[in-house]
PDB file of C-alpha atoms in Angstrom:
ATOM      1  CA  UNK A  25     272.778  91.080 -33.649  1.00  0.00           C
ATOM      2  CA  UNK A  26     276.411  90.823 -34.560  1.00  0.00           C
ATOM      3  CA  UNK A  27     277.450  90.090 -30.989  1.00  0.00           C
ATOM      4  CA  UNK A  28     274.642  87.535 -30.710  1.00  0.00           C
ATOM      5  CA  UNK A  29     276.136  85.596 -33.620  1.00  0.00           C
ATOM      6  CA  UNK A  30     279.619  85.885 -32.190  1.00  0.00           C
ATOM      7  CA  UNK A  31     278.466  84.563 -28.815  1.00  0.00           C
ATOM      8  CA  UNK A  32     276.631  81.699 -30.507  1.00  0.00           C
ATOM      9  CA  UNK A  33     279.858  80.718 -32.243  1.00  0.00           C
ATOM     10  CA  UNK A  34     281.753  80.932 -28.987  1.00  0.00           C
ATOM     11  CA  UNK A  35     279.250  78.668 -27.226  1.00  0.00           C
ATOM     12  CA  UNK A  36     279.161  76.225 -30.073  1.00  0.00           C
ATOM     13  CA  UNK A  37     282.942  76.050 -29.989  1.00  0.00           C
ATOM     14  CA  UNK A  38     282.980  75.541 -26.222  1.00  0.00           C
ATOM     15  CA  UNK A  39     280.231  72.890 -26.189  1.00  0.00           C
ATOM     16  CA  UNK A  40     282.776  70.177 -26.959  1.00  0.00           C
ATOM     17  CA  UNK A  41     285.095  68.711 -24.333  1.00  0.00           C
ATOM     18  CA  UNK A  42     288.043  68.193 -26.663  1.00  0.00           C
ATOM     19  CA  UNK A  43     287.860  71.787 -27.833  1.00  0.00           C
ATOM     20  CA  UNK A  44     287.692  73.019 -24.234  1.00  0.00           C
ATOM     21  CA  UNK A  45     290.854  71.039 -23.384  1.00  0.00           C
ATOM     22  CA  UNK A  46     292.539  72.457 -26.462  1.00  0.00           C
ATOM     23  CA  UNK A  47     291.740  75.965 -25.275  1.00  0.00           C
ATOM     24  CA  UNK A  48     293.062  75.248 -21.824  1.00  0.00           C
ATOM     25  CA  UNK A  49     296.250  73.829 -23.301  1.00  0.00           C
ATOM     26  CA  UNK A  50     296.648  76.903 -25.484  1.00  0.00           C
ATOM     27  CA  UNK A  51     295.976  79.114 -22.471  1.00  0.00           C
ATOM     28  CA  UNK A  52     299.097  77.673 -20.825  1.00  0.00           C
ATOM     29  CA  UNK A  53     301.367  77.754 -23.850  1.00  0.00           C
ATOM     30  CA  UNK A  54     300.837  80.336 -26.574  1.00  0.00           C
ATOM     31  CA  UNK A  55     301.597  78.538 -29.824  1.00  0.00           C
ATOM     32  CA  UNK A  56     301.601  74.846 -30.591  1.00  0.00           C
ATOM     33  CA  UNK A  57     301.501  73.053 -33.877  1.00  0.00           C
ATOM     34  CA  UNK A  58     298.438  71.070 -34.900  1.00  0.00           C
ATOM     35  CA  UNK A  59     300.650  67.982 -34.741  1.00  0.00           C
ATOM     36  CA  UNK A  60     301.582  68.669 -31.160  1.00  0.00           C
ATOM     37  CA  UNK A  61     297.937  69.203 -30.182  1.00  0.00           C
ATOM     38  CA  UNK A  62     297.011  65.942 -31.920  1.00  0.00           C
ATOM     39  CA  UNK A  63     299.632  64.066 -29.946  1.00  0.00           C
ATOM     40  CA  UNK A  64     298.420  65.562 -26.726  1.00  0.00           C
ATOM     41  CA  UNK A  65     294.778  64.652 -27.289  1.00  0.00           C
ATOM     42  CA  UNK A  66     295.423  61.261 -28.907  1.00  0.00           C
ATOM     43  CA  UNK A  67     292.981  62.045 -31.689  1.00  0.00           C
ATOM     44  CA  UNK A  68     293.319  61.479 -35.390  1.00  0.00           C
ATOM     45  CA  UNK A  69     294.730  64.436 -37.280  1.00  0.00           C
ATOM     46  CA  UNK A  70     291.532  65.086 -39.322  1.00  0.00           C
ATOM     47  CA  UNK A  71     289.525  65.275 -36.058  1.00  0.00           C
ATOM     48  CA  UNK A  72     292.012  67.719 -34.546  1.00  0.00           C
ATOM     49  CA  UNK A  73     291.955  69.795 -37.730  1.00  0.00           C
ATOM     50  CA  UNK A  74     288.166  69.942 -37.599  1.00  0.00           C
ATOM     51  CA  UNK A  75     288.186  71.106 -33.979  1.00  0.00           C
ATOM     52  CA  UNK A  76     290.847  73.711 -34.748  1.00  0.00           C
ATOM     53  CA  UNK A  77     288.731  75.005 -37.616  1.00  0.00           C
ATOM     54  CA  UNK A  78     285.690  75.447 -35.331  1.00  0.00           C
ATOM     55  CA  UNK A  79     287.820  77.288 -32.758  1.00  0.00           C
ATOM     56  CA  UNK A  80     289.327  79.425 -35.482  1.00  0.00           C
ATOM     57  CA  UNK A  81     285.920  80.340 -36.928  1.00  0.00           C
ATOM     58  CA  UNK A  82     284.735  81.360 -33.447  1.00  0.00           C
ATOM     59  CA  UNK A  83     287.766  83.637 -33.231  1.00  0.00           C
ATOM     60  CA  UNK A  84     289.022  81.743 -30.190  1.00  0.00           C
ATOM     61  CA  UNK A  85     292.345  80.908 -31.799  1.00  0.00           C
ATOM     62  CA  UNK A  86     294.426  82.339 -34.604  1.00  0.00           C
ATOM     63  CA  UNK A  87     296.686  80.434 -36.940  1.00  0.00           C
ATOM     64  CA  UNK A  88     300.057  81.441 -38.286  1.00  0.00           C
ATOM     65  CA  UNK A  89     301.748  79.488 -41.037  1.00  0.00           C
ATOM     66  CA  UNK A  90     305.513  79.075 -41.155  1.00  0.00           C
ATOM     67  CA  UNK A  91     306.406  76.935 -44.130  1.00  0.00           C
ATOM     68  CA  UNK A  92     304.524  73.693 -43.619  1.00  0.00           C
ATOM     69  CA  UNK A  93     304.055  74.236 -39.883  1.00  0.00           C
ATOM     70  CA  UNK A  94     300.784  75.719 -38.657  1.00  0.00           C
ATOM     71  CA  UNK A  95     300.961  77.330 -35.236  1.00  0.00           C
ATOM     72  CA  UNK A  96     298.027  78.262 -33.048  1.00  0.00           C
ATOM     73  CA  UNK A  97     297.554  80.996 -30.499  1.00  0.00           C
ATOM     74  CA  UNK A  98     294.635  81.660 -28.160  1.00  0.00           C
ATOM     75  CA  UNK A  99     292.615  84.865 -28.632  1.00  0.00           C
ATOM     76  CA  UNK A 100     291.161  85.825 -25.246  1.00  0.00           C
ATOM     77  CA  UNK A 101     288.493  88.316 -26.378  1.00  0.00           C
ATOM     78  CA  UNK A 102     285.608  85.926 -27.235  1.00  0.00           C
ATOM     79  CA  UNK A 103     286.044  84.171 -23.887  1.00  0.00           C
ATOM     80  CA  UNK A 104     285.918  87.479 -22.106  1.00  0.00           C
ATOM     81  CA  UNK A 105     282.788  88.454 -24.063  1.00  0.00           C
ATOM     82  CA  UNK A 106     281.072  85.207 -23.050  1.00  0.00           C
ATOM     83  CA  UNK A 107     282.020  85.754 -19.424  1.00  0.00           C
ATOM     84  CA  UNK A 108     280.802  89.351 -19.347  1.00  0.00           C
ATOM     85  CA  UNK A 109     277.219  88.456 -20.292  1.00  0.00           C
ATOM     86  CA  UNK A 110     276.912  86.108 -17.307  1.00  0.00           C
ATOM     87  CA  UNK A 111     278.763  88.456 -14.951  1.00  0.00           C
ATOM     88  CA  UNK A 112     276.627  91.407 -16.045  1.00  0.00           C
ATOM     89  CA  UNK A 113     273.317  89.669 -15.400  1.00  0.00           C
ATOM     90  CA  UNK A 114     274.545  88.125 -12.179  1.00  0.00           C
ATOM     91  CA  UNK A 115     275.381  91.575 -10.827  1.00  0.00           C
ATOM     92  CA  UNK A 116     272.169  93.087 -12.246  1.00  0.00           C
ATOM     93  CA  UNK A 117     269.971  90.682 -10.280  1.00  0.00           C
ATOM     94  CA  UNK A 118     272.081  90.778  -7.137  1.00  0.00           C
ATOM     95  CA  UNK A 119     271.809  94.581  -7.182  1.00  0.00           C
ATOM     96  CA  UNK A 120     268.088  94.437  -7.931  1.00  0.00           C
ATOM     97  CA  UNK A 121     267.483  92.056  -5.019  1.00  0.00           C
ATOM     98  CA  UNK A 122     269.032  94.637  -2.681  1.00  0.00           C
ATOM     99  CA  UNK A 123     266.695  97.321  -4.107  1.00  0.00           C
ATOM    100  CA  UNK A 124     263.688  95.021  -3.750  1.00  0.00           C
ATOM    101  CA  UNK A 125     264.615  94.302  -0.143  1.00  0.00           C
ATOM    102  CA  UNK A 126     264.680  98.071   0.531  1.00  0.00           C
ATOM    103  CA  UNK A 127     261.313  98.578  -1.200  1.00  0.00           C
ATOM    104  CA  UNK A 128     259.625  95.814   0.795  1.00  0.00           C
ATOM    105  CA  UNK A 129     261.069  97.213   4.057  1.00  0.00           C
ATOM    106  CA  UNK A 130     259.994 100.784   3.230  1.00  0.00           C
ATOM    107  CA  UNK A 131     256.480  99.856   2.242  1.00  0.00           C
ATOM    108  CA  UNK A 132     255.891  98.385   5.671  1.00  0.00           C
ATOM    109  CA  UNK A 133     253.458  95.626   6.545  1.00  0.00           C
ATOM    110  CA  UNK A 134     254.309  92.150   5.263  1.00  0.00           C
TER     111      UNK A 134
ATOM    112  CA  UNK B  20     275.068  80.757  -8.345  1.00  0.00           C
ATOM    113  CA  UNK B  21     276.288  80.214 -11.889  1.00  0.00           C
ATOM    114  CA  UNK B  22     275.689  76.878 -13.575  1.00  0.00           C
ATOM    115  CA  UNK B  23     275.696  76.053 -17.233  1.00  0.00           C
ATOM    116  CA  UNK B  24     273.964  78.786 -19.230  1.00  0.00           C
ATOM    117  CA  UNK B  25     272.068  80.196 -16.273  1.00  0.00           C
ATOM    118  CA  UNK B  26     272.296  82.864 -13.631  1.00  0.00           C
ATOM    119  CA  UNK B  27     270.301  81.892 -10.556  1.00  0.00           C
ATOM    120  CA  UNK B  28     269.681  84.168  -7.600  1.00  0.00           C
ATOM    121  CA  UNK B  29     267.765  83.106  -4.500  1.00  0.00           C
ATOM    122  CA  UNK B  30     266.594  85.487  -1.771  1.00  0.00           C
ATOM    123  CA  UNK B  31     264.260  85.399   1.191  1.00  0.00           C
ATOM    124  CA  UNK B  32     262.026  88.369   2.047  1.00  0.00           C
ATOM    125  CA  UNK B  33     259.949  89.120   5.090  1.00  0.00           C
ATOM    126  CA  UNK B  34     256.849  89.842   3.039  1.00  0.00           C
ATOM    127  CA  UNK B  35     253.926  87.854   1.694  1.00  0.00           C
ATOM    128  CA  UNK B  36     254.187  86.191  -1.738  1.00  0.00           C
ATOM    129  CA  UNK B  37     251.470  88.645  -2.879  1.00  0.00           C
ATOM    130  CA  UNK B  38     253.630  91.670  -2.059  1.00  0.00           C
ATOM    131  CA  UNK B  39     256.680  90.189  -3.767  1.00  0.00           C
ATOM    132  CA  UNK B  40     254.547  89.364  -6.819  1.00  0.00           C
ATOM    133  CA  UNK B  41     253.138  92.915  -6.855  1.00  0.00           C
ATOM    134  CA  UNK B  42     256.689  94.305  -7.042  1.00  0.00           C
ATOM    135  CA  UNK B  43     256.930  92.678 -10.493  1.00  0.00           C
ATOM    136  CA  UNK B  44     253.327  93.283 -11.567  1.00  0.00           C
ATOM    137  CA  UNK B  45     252.914  96.974 -10.764  1.00  0.00           C
ATOM    138  CA  UNK B  46     254.807  99.482 -12.982  1.00  0.00           C
ATOM    139  CA  UNK B  47     255.077 102.129 -10.216  1.00  0.00           C
ATOM    140  CA  UNK B  48     256.760  99.549  -7.977  1.00  0.00           C
ATOM    141  CA  UNK B  49     258.960  98.191 -10.794  1.00  0.00           C
ATOM    142  CA  UNK B  50     260.301 101.734 -11.342  1.00  0.00           C
ATOM    143  CA  UNK B  51     261.333 101.829  -7.683  1.00  0.00           C
ATOM    144  CA  UNK B  52     263.438  98.689  -7.506  1.00  0.00           C
ATOM    145  CA  UNK B  53     264.163  96.857 -10.791  1.00  0.00           C
ATOM    146  CA  UNK B  54     267.647  98.304 -11.173  1.00  0.00           C
ATOM    147  CA  UNK B  55     271.074  97.018 -10.148  1.00  0.00           C
ATOM    148  CA  UNK B  56     271.905 100.230  -8.297  1.00  0.00           C
ATOM    149  CA  UNK B  57     270.210 103.339  -6.837  1.00  0.00           C
ATOM    150  CA  UNK B  58     272.475 105.384  -9.197  1.00  0.00           C
ATOM    151  CA  UNK B  59     270.715 103.852 -12.204  1.00  0.00           C
ATOM    152  CA  UNK B  60     267.203 105.265 -12.547  1.00  0.00           C
ATOM    153  CA  UNK B  61     264.515 103.233 -14.333  1.00  0.00           C
ATOM    154  CA  UNK B  62     261.752 104.623 -16.526  1.00  0.00           C
ATOM    155  CA  UNK B  63     258.937 102.303 -17.524  1.00  0.00           C
ATOM    156  CA  UNK B  64     258.306 102.931 -21.237  1.00  0.00           C
ATOM    157  CA  UNK B  65     255.781 100.177 -21.750  1.00  0.00           C
ATOM    158  CA  UNK B  66     254.106  97.801 -19.337  1.00  0.00           C
ATOM    159  CA  UNK B  67     251.460  95.285 -20.376  1.00  0.00           C
ATOM    160  CA  UNK B  68     251.426  92.797 -17.539  1.00  0.00           C
ATOM    161  CA  UNK B  69     249.531  89.940 -19.179  1.00  0.00           C
ATOM    162  CA  UNK B  70     250.618  86.823 -21.054  1.00  0.00           C
ATOM    163  CA  UNK B  71     251.786  87.940 -24.506  1.00  0.00           C
ATOM    164  CA  UNK B  72     252.049  91.556 -23.311  1.00  0.00           C
ATOM    165  CA  UNK B  73     255.225  93.578 -23.794  1.00  0.00           C
ATOM    166  CA  UNK B  74     257.387  95.648 -21.484  1.00  0.00           C
ATOM    167  CA  UNK B  75     260.220  98.111 -22.100  1.00  0.00           C
ATOM    168  CA  UNK B  76     262.399  99.613 -19.409  1.00  0.00           C
ATOM    169  CA  UNK B  77     264.892 102.463 -19.883  1.00  0.00           C
ATOM    170  CA  UNK B  78     267.939 102.554 -17.602  1.00  0.00           C
ATOM    171  CA  UNK B  79     269.551 105.963 -17.130  1.00  0.00           C
ATOM    172  CA  UNK B  80     273.190 105.516 -16.231  1.00  0.00           C
ATOM    173  CA  UNK B  81     275.237 108.023 -14.228  1.00  0.00           C
ATOM    174  CA  UNK B  82     277.403 108.770 -17.299  1.00  0.00           C
ATOM    175  CA  UNK B  83     274.336 110.163 -19.113  1.00  0.00           C
ATOM    176  CA  UNK B  84     273.728 107.179 -21.398  1.00  0.00           C
ATOM    177  CA  UNK B  85     270.512 105.165 -21.527  1.00  0.00           C
ATOM    178  CA  UNK B  86     270.154 101.436 -22.015  1.00  0.00           C
ATOM    179  CA  UNK B  87     266.807  99.885 -22.957  1.00  0.00           C
ATOM    180  CA  UNK B  88     265.683  96.362 -22.061  1.00  0.00           C
ATOM    181  CA  UNK B  89     262.449  94.845 -23.318  1.00  0.00           C
ATOM    182  CA  UNK B  90     260.563  91.633 -23.851  1.00  0.00           C
ATOM    183  CA  UNK B  91     257.213  89.879 -23.525  1.00  0.00           C
ATOM    184  CA  UNK B  92     255.492  88.050 -20.701  1.00  0.00           C
ATOM    185  CA  UNK B  93     255.247  84.358 -21.490  1.00  0.00           C
ATOM    186  CA  UNK B  94     253.677  83.001 -18.310  1.00  0.00           C
ATOM    187  CA  UNK B  95     251.964  84.763 -15.431  1.00  0.00           C
ATOM    188  CA  UNK B  96     250.625  82.752 -12.485  1.00  0.00           C
ATOM    189  CA  UNK B  97     249.784  85.024  -9.512  1.00  0.00           C
ATOM    190  CA  UNK B  98     251.355  85.052  -6.992  1.00  0.00           C
ATOM    191  CA  UNK B  99     253.920  82.346  -7.727  1.00  0.00           C
ATOM    192  CA  UNK B 100     255.382  82.504 -11.206  1.00  0.00           C
ATOM    193  CA  UNK B 101     256.324  84.970 -13.964  1.00  0.00           C
ATOM    194  CA  UNK B 102     258.285  84.107 -17.104  1.00  0.00           C
ATOM    195  CA  UNK B 103     259.380  86.822 -19.500  1.00  0.00           C
ATOM    196  CA  UNK B 104     261.828  87.273 -22.340  1.00  0.00           C
ATOM    197  CA  UNK B 105     264.700  89.741 -21.897  1.00  0.00           C
ATOM    198  CA  UNK B 106     266.515  91.413 -24.755  1.00  0.00           C
ATOM    199  CA  UNK B 107     268.807  94.427 -24.554  1.00  0.00           C
ATOM    200  CA  UNK B 108     268.272  96.918 -27.384  1.00  0.00           C
ATOM    201  CA  UNK B 109     271.078  98.370 -29.544  1.00  0.00           C
ATOM    202  CA  UNK B 110     273.524 100.009 -29.167  1.00  0.00           C
ATOM    203  CA  UNK B 111     274.825  97.665 -26.516  1.00  0.00           C
ATOM    204  CA  UNK B 112     277.539  95.051 -26.592  1.00  0.00           C
ATOM    205  CA  UNK B 113     274.922  92.413 -25.693  1.00  0.00           C
ATOM    206  CA  UNK B 114     272.093  93.764 -27.878  1.00  0.00           C
ATOM    207  CA  UNK B 115     269.850  91.181 -29.513  1.00  0.00           C
ATOM    208  CA  UNK B 116     270.834  88.248 -27.329  1.00  0.00           C
ATOM    209  CA  UNK B 117     267.667  86.300 -26.494  1.00  0.00           C
ATOM    210  CA  UNK B 118     267.342  85.409 -22.875  1.00  0.00           C
ATOM    211  CA  UNK B 119     264.528  84.426 -20.538  1.00  0.00           C
ATOM    212  CA  UNK B 120     263.828  85.227 -16.915  1.00  0.00           C
ATOM    213  CA  UNK B 121     261.802  82.920 -14.671  1.00  0.00           C
ATOM    214  CA  UNK B 122     260.606  84.384 -11.382  1.00  0.00           C
ATOM    215  CA  UNK B 123     259.425  81.859  -8.787  1.00  0.00           C
ATOM    216  CA  UNK B 124     257.813  83.022  -5.583  1.00  0.00           C
ATOM    217  CA  UNK B 125     257.044  80.597  -2.745  1.00  0.00           C
ATOM    218  CA  UNK B 126     256.085  80.906   0.896  1.00  0.00           C
ATOM    219  CA  UNK B 127     258.572  79.328   3.275  1.00  0.00           C
ATOM    220  CA  UNK B 128     257.690  79.508   6.972  1.00  0.00           C
ATOM    221  CA  UNK B 129     257.394  83.204   7.925  1.00  0.00           C
ATOM    222  CA  UNK B 130     259.144  84.422   4.788  1.00  0.00           C
ATOM    223  CA  UNK B 131     258.790  84.370   1.024  1.00  0.00           C
ATOM    224  CA  UNK B 132     261.472  82.821  -1.126  1.00  0.00           C
ATOM    225  CA  UNK B 133     262.182  84.407  -4.475  1.00  0.00           C
ATOM    226  CA  UNK B 134     264.205  82.615  -7.127  1.00  0.00           C
ATOM    227  CA  UNK B 135     265.298  84.428 -10.293  1.00  0.00           C
ATOM    228  CA  UNK B 136     266.591  82.232 -13.108  1.00  0.00           C
ATOM    229  CA  UNK B 137     267.990  84.146 -16.021  1.00  0.00           C
ATOM    230  CA  UNK B 138     269.079  81.996 -18.906  1.00  0.00           C
ATOM    231  CA  UNK B 139     270.558  82.778 -22.226  1.00  0.00           C
ATOM    232  CA  UNK B 140     268.506  81.003 -24.894  1.00  0.00           C
ATOM    233  CA  UNK B 141     270.522  78.848 -27.193  1.00  0.00           C
ATOM    234  CA  UNK B 142     269.709  78.902 -30.835  1.00  0.00           C
ATOM    235  CA  UNK B 143     269.229  75.263 -31.746  1.00  0.00           C
ATOM    236  CA  UNK B 144     270.676  75.655 -35.241  1.00  0.00           C
ATOM    237  CA  UNK B 145     273.888  77.124 -33.932  1.00  0.00           C
ATOM    238  CA  UNK B 146     274.341  75.014 -30.826  1.00  0.00           C
ATOM    239  CA  UNK B 147     275.010  71.405 -30.060  1.00  0.00           C
ATOM    240  CA  UNK B 148     272.305  69.781 -27.959  1.00  0.00           C
ATOM    241  CA  UNK B 149     274.734  69.178 -25.159  1.00  0.00           C
ATOM    242  CA  UNK B 150     274.658  72.444 -23.269  1.00  0.00           C
ATOM    243  CA  UNK B 151     278.050  72.628 -21.587  1.00  0.00           C
ATOM    244  CA  UNK B 152     278.791  75.934 -23.278  1.00  0.00           C
ATOM    245  CA  UNK B 153     278.694  78.373 -20.405  1.00  0.00           C
ATOM    246  CA  UNK B 154     280.416  76.102 -17.951  1.00  0.00           C
ATOM    247  CA  UNK B 155     283.130  75.547 -20.523  1.00  0.00           C
ATOM    248  CA  UNK B 156     283.447  79.268 -21.166  1.00  0.00           C
ATOM    249  CA  UNK B 157     283.906  79.980 -17.478  1.00  0.00           C
ATOM    250  CA  UNK B 158     286.357  77.146 -16.915  1.00  0.00           C
ATOM    251  CA  UNK B 159     288.366  78.287 -19.901  1.00  0.00           C
ATOM    252  CA  UNK B 160     288.164  81.909 -18.823  1.00  0.00           C
ATOM    253  CA  UNK B 161     289.411  81.074 -15.324  1.00  0.00           C
ATOM    254  CA  UNK B 162     292.282  79.093 -16.771  1.00  0.00           C
ATOM    255  CA  UNK B 163     293.100  82.008 -19.028  1.00  0.00           C
ATOM    256  CA  UNK B 164     292.947  84.629 -16.307  1.00  0.00           C
ATOM    257  CA  UNK B 165     295.111  82.541 -13.990  1.00  0.00           C
ATOM    258  CA  UNK B 166     297.658  82.171 -16.753  1.00  0.00           C
ATOM    259  CA  UNK B 167     297.696  85.895 -17.472  1.00  0.00           C
ATOM    260  CA  UNK B 168     297.877  86.816 -13.784  1.00  0.00           C
ATOM    261  CA  UNK B 169     300.706  84.393 -13.074  1.00  0.00           C
TER     262      UNK B 169
END
């Protein structure tokens, strides 16, 4: 159940285009200030703050505070978790199709 | 094929639609093939092949652990369509995640085409209506992996 909730948060966070671009930006450079991200995405600071909060709550980024400067860093684990569900089921069914093919061959007549 | 929140697998078999359908409908047959690998043995714990009926399958992994998957049949239309829910039981990293499998079986020339769609069900309260989640996750993951590799 816990991982279900975590995945839901990840998907919610990734359902927005601005947030996806923010993640990709953070994937290239580890820590940027909220101000710098705002400049990059040409959005108002409150909007950027809101997006950062959603990403933070999903555990996709972590914040460190140095004086008045907030820096952000990407946390790869939730993205990996989201990817593993798809990859796991993809390989399950691909494997199962090979077994089904064998079964239908073995059991003869079409 | 991966698109959005869905895994989709398409295969052609030299068998009638009825035989392909039977592979899903008959528990003895299910135990012989519904596994990702011959190393992973399947035991059918429960099998009520009717709309609203439940199934539970135990997967015995080579390392000695067992993983259980279960759900209920939502739609059964012989020999062309089966829809069932799919939930992995605890303890598993993906336990409790609601997903749904749609099996479509259609005759095409001499063969039978089987399409498996496995989609992760989004909880409306937690998700935005726009369903770009999975695609976004994969795009972001690729970007991340490229960065780490480089």
